[in-house]
XYZ file of C-alpha atoms in Angstrom:
164
model
C -8.879 20.198 -4.453
C -7.586 16.720 -5.088
C -6.176 16.696 -8.613
C -5.485 12.966 -8.673
C -5.374 9.923 -6.419
C -2.556 7.597 -7.403
C -1.998 4.060 -6.172
C 1.741 3.589 -6.018
C 3.518 1.166 -3.681
C 6.560 3.410 -3.492
C 4.542 6.541 -2.646
C 6.922 9.421 -3.471
C 9.789 8.594 -5.850
C 11.368 9.881 -9.059
C 8.295 9.562 -11.294
C 6.118 11.296 -8.743
C 8.675 13.899 -7.807
C 9.683 14.857 -11.316
C 7.061 13.968 -13.897
C 3.703 13.930 -12.126
C 4.220 16.907 -9.829
C 5.114 19.023 -12.863
C 2.426 17.608 -15.179
C -0.350 18.084 -12.629
C 0.978 21.466 -11.479
C 0.281 20.563 -7.856
C 1.070 22.510 -4.701
C 0.834 19.656 -2.196
C 1.500 15.924 -2.008
C -0.385 13.913 0.587
C 0.696 10.328 1.245
C -2.088 8.298 2.851
C -0.388 5.267 4.336
C -0.774 3.857 7.821
C 2.563 2.018 7.487
C 4.536 5.013 6.220
C 3.000 7.426 8.742
C 4.068 5.195 11.636
C 7.654 4.749 10.389
C 9.867 7.751 11.174
C 12.708 6.608 8.913
C 10.397 6.019 5.963
C 8.859 9.470 6.500
C 12.318 11.048 6.354
C 13.159 9.204 3.137
C 9.847 10.235 1.537
C 10.414 13.849 2.535
C 13.901 13.743 0.978
C 12.392 12.785 -2.396
C 9.919 15.658 -2.389
C 10.078 18.020 -5.362
C 11.315 21.521 -4.533
C 8.572 23.962 -3.643
C 5.967 21.292 -2.858
C 4.497 20.761 0.593
C 4.198 17.141 1.720
C 2.106 15.456 4.362
C 2.491 11.812 5.348
C -0.575 10.727 7.274
C -2.569 7.660 8.161
C -5.622 7.090 5.987
C -7.986 8.384 8.683
C -5.795 11.454 9.313
C -5.719 12.087 5.556
C -9.497 11.980 5.333
C -9.847 14.474 8.194
C -7.152 16.728 6.704
C -8.678 16.771 3.222
C -12.258 17.256 4.439
C -11.168 20.644 5.787
C -12.580 23.334 3.455
C -9.121 24.947 3.231
C -7.946 21.920 1.211
C -10.215 23.068 -1.640
C -7.834 25.991 -2.288
C -4.834 23.683 -2.773
C -3.883 21.506 -5.745
C -3.325 18.140 -4.071
C -1.718 15.002 -5.445
C -2.948 12.218 -3.156
C -0.992 8.970 -3.089
C -1.744 5.702 -1.349
C 0.051 2.381 -1.555
C -2.849 -0.091 -1.861
C -6.326 -0.469 -3.378
C -8.203 -1.009 -0.087
C -7.071 2.380 1.189
C -7.900 3.909 -2.200
C -11.479 2.659 -1.794
C -11.692 4.308 1.659
C -10.344 7.572 0.261
C -12.665 7.640 -2.770
C -15.672 6.897 -0.555
C -14.784 9.656 1.934
C -13.425 12.429 -0.295
C -14.333 14.245 -3.473
C -11.968 12.462 -5.863
C -12.631 12.708 -9.572
C -9.526 11.083 -11.038
C -7.851 7.833 -9.905
C -4.633 6.497 -11.422
C -3.682 2.899 -10.597
C -0.045 3.204 -11.486
C 2.448 1.107 -9.626
C 1.122 -1.872 -7.703
C 2.504 -5.404 -7.663
C 1.220 -8.155 -5.406
C 4.764 -9.503 -5.081
C 4.275 -12.213 -2.485
C 1.133 -13.696 -3.935
C 0.376 -16.960 -5.673
C -1.949 -16.831 -8.651
C -1.025 -13.373 -9.828
C -3.448 -11.546 -12.086
C -1.896 -9.004 -14.417
C -4.355 -6.173 -14.897
C -1.606 -4.295 -16.712
C 2.200 -4.393 -16.625
C 2.273 -1.911 -13.758
C -0.645 -3.410 -11.831
C -0.616 -6.965 -10.532
C -3.141 -8.392 -8.099
C -4.569 -11.790 -7.108
C -7.986 -13.468 -6.798
C -8.454 -12.328 -3.197
C -7.799 -8.687 -4.031
C -9.449 -8.456 -7.459
C -12.847 -7.642 -5.851
C -11.246 -4.607 -4.180
C -10.123 -3.331 -7.578
C -13.638 -4.066 -8.919
C -15.126 -1.953 -6.130
C -12.631 0.845 -6.765
C -13.476 0.823 -10.471
C -17.206 0.861 -9.708
C -17.084 3.865 -7.361
C -14.541 5.927 -9.302
C -15.789 8.547 -11.733
C -12.638 8.389 -13.873
C -10.126 5.592 -13.274
C -7.119 4.871 -15.459
C -3.735 3.266 -15.329
C -0.926 5.530 -16.451
C 2.647 5.144 -15.296
C 3.928 8.490 -16.621
C 2.223 11.575 -18.044
C 3.954 10.889 -21.377
C 2.325 7.418 -21.649
C -1.231 7.010 -22.890
C -3.737 6.296 -20.134
C -5.695 3.038 -20.281
C -9.251 2.664 -19.034
C -8.884 0.717 -15.796
C -12.530 -0.376 -15.643
C -12.037 -2.311 -18.888
C -8.892 -3.990 -17.530
C -10.734 -5.118 -14.392
C -13.677 -6.475 -16.426
C -11.288 -8.419 -18.645
C -9.388 -9.839 -15.643
C -12.623 -10.905 -13.971
C -13.827 -12.651 -17.124
C -10.530 -14.533 -17.470
C -10.287 -15.544 -13.825
Protein backbone atom coordinates (compact mmCIF):
# COMPACT_ATOMS: atom_id res chain seq x y z
CA UNK A 1 0.00 0.00 0.00
CA UNK A 2 1.29 3.43 -0.88
CA UNK A 3 1.16 5.50 2.31
CA UNK A 4 2.16 8.75 0.63
CA UNK A 5 3.49 10.13 -2.64
CA UNK A 6 5.90 12.98 -2.04
CA UNK A 7 7.28 15.37 -4.63
CA UNK A 8 10.79 16.19 -3.53
CA UNK A 9 13.60 17.23 -5.88
CA UNK A 10 16.21 15.66 -3.62
CA UNK A 11 14.38 12.32 -3.38
CA UNK A 12 15.91 10.66 -0.29
CA UNK A 13 17.65 13.00 2.18
CA UNK A 14 17.66 13.82 5.89
CA UNK A 15 14.00 14.85 6.18
CA UNK A 16 12.86 11.76 4.35
CA UNK A 17 15.29 9.43 6.04
CA UNK A 18 14.69 10.61 9.57
CA UNK A 19 11.37 12.36 10.00
CA UNK A 20 9.03 11.01 7.34
CA UNK A 21 10.11 7.37 7.41
CA UNK A 22 9.48 7.31 11.16
CA UNK A 23 6.25 9.36 11.09
CA UNK A 24 4.70 7.24 8.34
CA UNK A 25 6.01 3.98 9.81
CA UNK A 26 6.93 2.73 6.34
CA UNK A 27 8.71 -0.46 5.33
CA UNK A 28 9.80 0.58 1.83
CA UNK A 29 10.88 3.70 -0.04
CA UNK A 30 10.42 3.76 -3.80
CA UNK A 31 12.04 6.57 -5.78
CA UNK A 32 10.37 7.05 -9.16
CA UNK A 33 12.83 9.04 -11.22
CA UNK A 34 14.03 8.33 -14.74
CA UNK A 35 17.13 10.50 -14.16
CA UNK A 36 18.10 8.92 -10.83
CA UNK A 37 17.46 5.36 -12.04
CA UNK A 38 19.83 5.85 -14.98
CA UNK A 39 22.63 7.37 -12.87
CA UNK A 40 24.65 4.73 -10.99
CA UNK A 41 26.44 7.27 -8.79
CA UNK A 42 23.22 9.01 -7.80
CA UNK A 43 21.67 5.62 -6.97
CA UNK A 44 24.59 4.84 -4.66
CA UNK A 45 24.26 8.20 -2.90
CA UNK A 46 20.49 7.73 -2.45
CA UNK A 47 21.03 4.25 -1.05
CA UNK A 48 23.59 5.63 1.43
CA UNK A 49 20.96 8.01 2.85
CA UNK A 50 18.41 5.26 3.41
CA UNK A 51 17.11 4.87 6.96
CA UNK A 52 18.20 1.66 8.70
CA UNK A 53 15.80 -1.22 8.26
CA UNK A 54 14.03 0.25 5.22
CA UNK A 55 14.13 -1.32 1.77
CA UNK A 56 14.70 1.08 -1.12
CA UNK A 57 14.03 0.81 -4.82
CA UNK A 58 15.17 3.40 -7.35
CA UNK A 59 13.26 2.88 -10.58
CA UNK A 60 12.13 4.72 -13.66
CA UNK A 61 8.54 5.93 -13.54
CA UNK A 62 7.34 3.10 -15.79
CA UNK A 63 9.26 0.49 -13.77
CA UNK A 64 7.75 1.95 -10.59
CA UNK A 65 4.24 1.65 -11.96
CA UNK A 66 4.80 -2.00 -12.91
CA UNK A 67 6.42 -2.74 -9.53
CA UNK A 68 3.63 -1.15 -7.50
CA UNK A 69 0.81 -2.68 -9.56
CA UNK A 70 1.98 -6.08 -8.33
CA UNK A 71 -0.52 -7.30 -5.70
CA UNK A 72 2.36 -8.07 -3.31
CA UNK A 73 2.94 -4.31 -2.95
CA UNK A 74 -0.39 -4.07 -1.10
CA UNK A 75 1.21 -5.86 1.88
CA UNK A 76 3.99 -3.26 2.19
CA UNK A 77 3.89 0.26 3.63
CA UNK A 78 5.42 2.28 0.80
CA UNK A 79 6.67 5.85 0.78
CA UNK A 80 6.76 6.81 -2.90
CA UNK A 81 8.91 9.77 -3.92
CA UNK A 82 9.27 11.49 -7.27
CA UNK A 83 11.17 14.62 -8.18
CA UNK A 84 8.67 16.47 -10.41
CA UNK A 85 4.94 17.11 -10.84
CA UNK A 86 4.61 15.58 -14.33
CA UNK A 87 5.79 12.21 -13.03
CA UNK A 88 3.52 12.61 -10.00
CA UNK A 89 0.56 12.96 -12.38
CA UNK A 90 1.58 9.72 -14.17
CA UNK A 91 1.90 7.91 -10.85
CA UNK A 92 -1.44 9.13 -9.45
CA UNK A 93 -3.21 8.18 -12.69
CA UNK A 94 -1.69 4.67 -12.73
CA UNK A 95 -1.64 3.71 -9.05
CA UNK A 96 -3.94 3.74 -6.05
CA UNK A 97 -2.56 6.81 -4.29
CA UNK A 98 -4.68 8.48 -1.64
CA UNK A 99 -2.27 11.03 -0.19
CA UNK A 100 0.05 13.39 -2.12
CA UNK A 101 2.51 15.74 -0.43
CA UNK A 102 4.09 18.45 -2.60
CA UNK A 103 7.01 19.16 -0.34
CA UNK A 104 10.25 20.27 -1.88
CA UNK A 105 10.13 21.58 -5.43
CA UNK A 106 11.77 24.71 -6.80
CA UNK A 107 11.80 25.65 -10.46
CA UNK A 108 15.30 27.09 -10.04
CA UNK A 109 16.18 27.93 -13.62
CA UNK A 110 12.90 29.51 -14.56
CA UNK A 111 11.86 33.06 -15.30
CA UNK A 112 8.53 34.21 -13.91
CA UNK A 113 8.54 32.06 -10.82
CA UNK A 114 5.23 31.39 -9.11
CA UNK A 115 5.44 30.69 -5.40
CA UNK A 116 2.71 28.24 -4.49
CA UNK A 117 4.28 27.99 -1.05
CA UNK A 118 7.79 28.54 0.33
CA UNK A 119 8.75 24.96 -0.46
CA UNK A 120 7.02 24.81 -3.85
CA UNK A 121 7.95 27.11 -6.71
CA UNK A 122 6.78 26.68 -10.29
CA UNK A 123 6.24 28.81 -13.41
CA UNK A 124 3.43 29.60 -15.88
CA UNK A 125 4.33 26.68 -18.15
CA UNK A 126 4.21 24.15 -15.32
CA UNK A 127 1.31 25.54 -13.28
CA UNK A 128 -1.23 23.55 -15.38
CA UNK A 129 0.58 20.34 -14.38
CA UNK A 130 0.10 21.22 -10.72
CA UNK A 131 -3.56 22.06 -11.48
CA UNK A 132 -4.01 18.62 -13.03
CA UNK A 133 -2.29 16.94 -10.08
CA UNK A 134 -4.55 18.80 -7.65
CA UNK A 135 -7.64 17.86 -9.66
CA UNK A 136 -6.90 14.12 -9.77
CA UNK A 137 -5.59 13.76 -6.21
CA UNK A 138 -7.98 12.68 -3.49
CA UNK A 139 -5.95 14.37 -0.73
CA UNK A 140 -3.13 16.73 -1.69
CA UNK A 141 -1.20 18.90 0.74
CA UNK A 142 2.10 20.63 1.12
CA UNK A 143 3.97 19.71 4.27
CA UNK A 144 7.72 19.91 4.60
CA UNK A 145 8.00 17.97 7.89
CA UNK A 146 5.55 15.90 9.93
CA UNK A 147 5.86 18.47 12.74
CA UNK A 148 4.64 21.30 10.45
CA UNK A 149 0.95 21.82 9.76
CA UNK A 150 -0.15 20.63 6.33
CA UNK A 151 -1.64 23.17 3.94
CA UNK A 152 -4.34 22.35 1.41
CA UNK A 153 -2.50 22.32 -1.91
CA UNK A 154 -5.64 22.66 -4.04
CA UNK A 155 -6.29 26.07 -2.45
CA UNK A 156 -2.71 27.18 -3.13
CA UNK A 157 -3.00 26.23 -6.81
CA UNK A 158 -6.35 28.04 -7.17
CA UNK A 159 -4.86 31.16 -5.60
CA UNK A 160 -1.78 31.03 -7.86
CA UNK A 161 -3.94 30.60 -10.96
CA UNK A 162 -6.12 33.57 -10.00
CA UNK A 163 -3.06 35.77 -9.45
CA UNK A 164 -1.26 34.73 -12.63
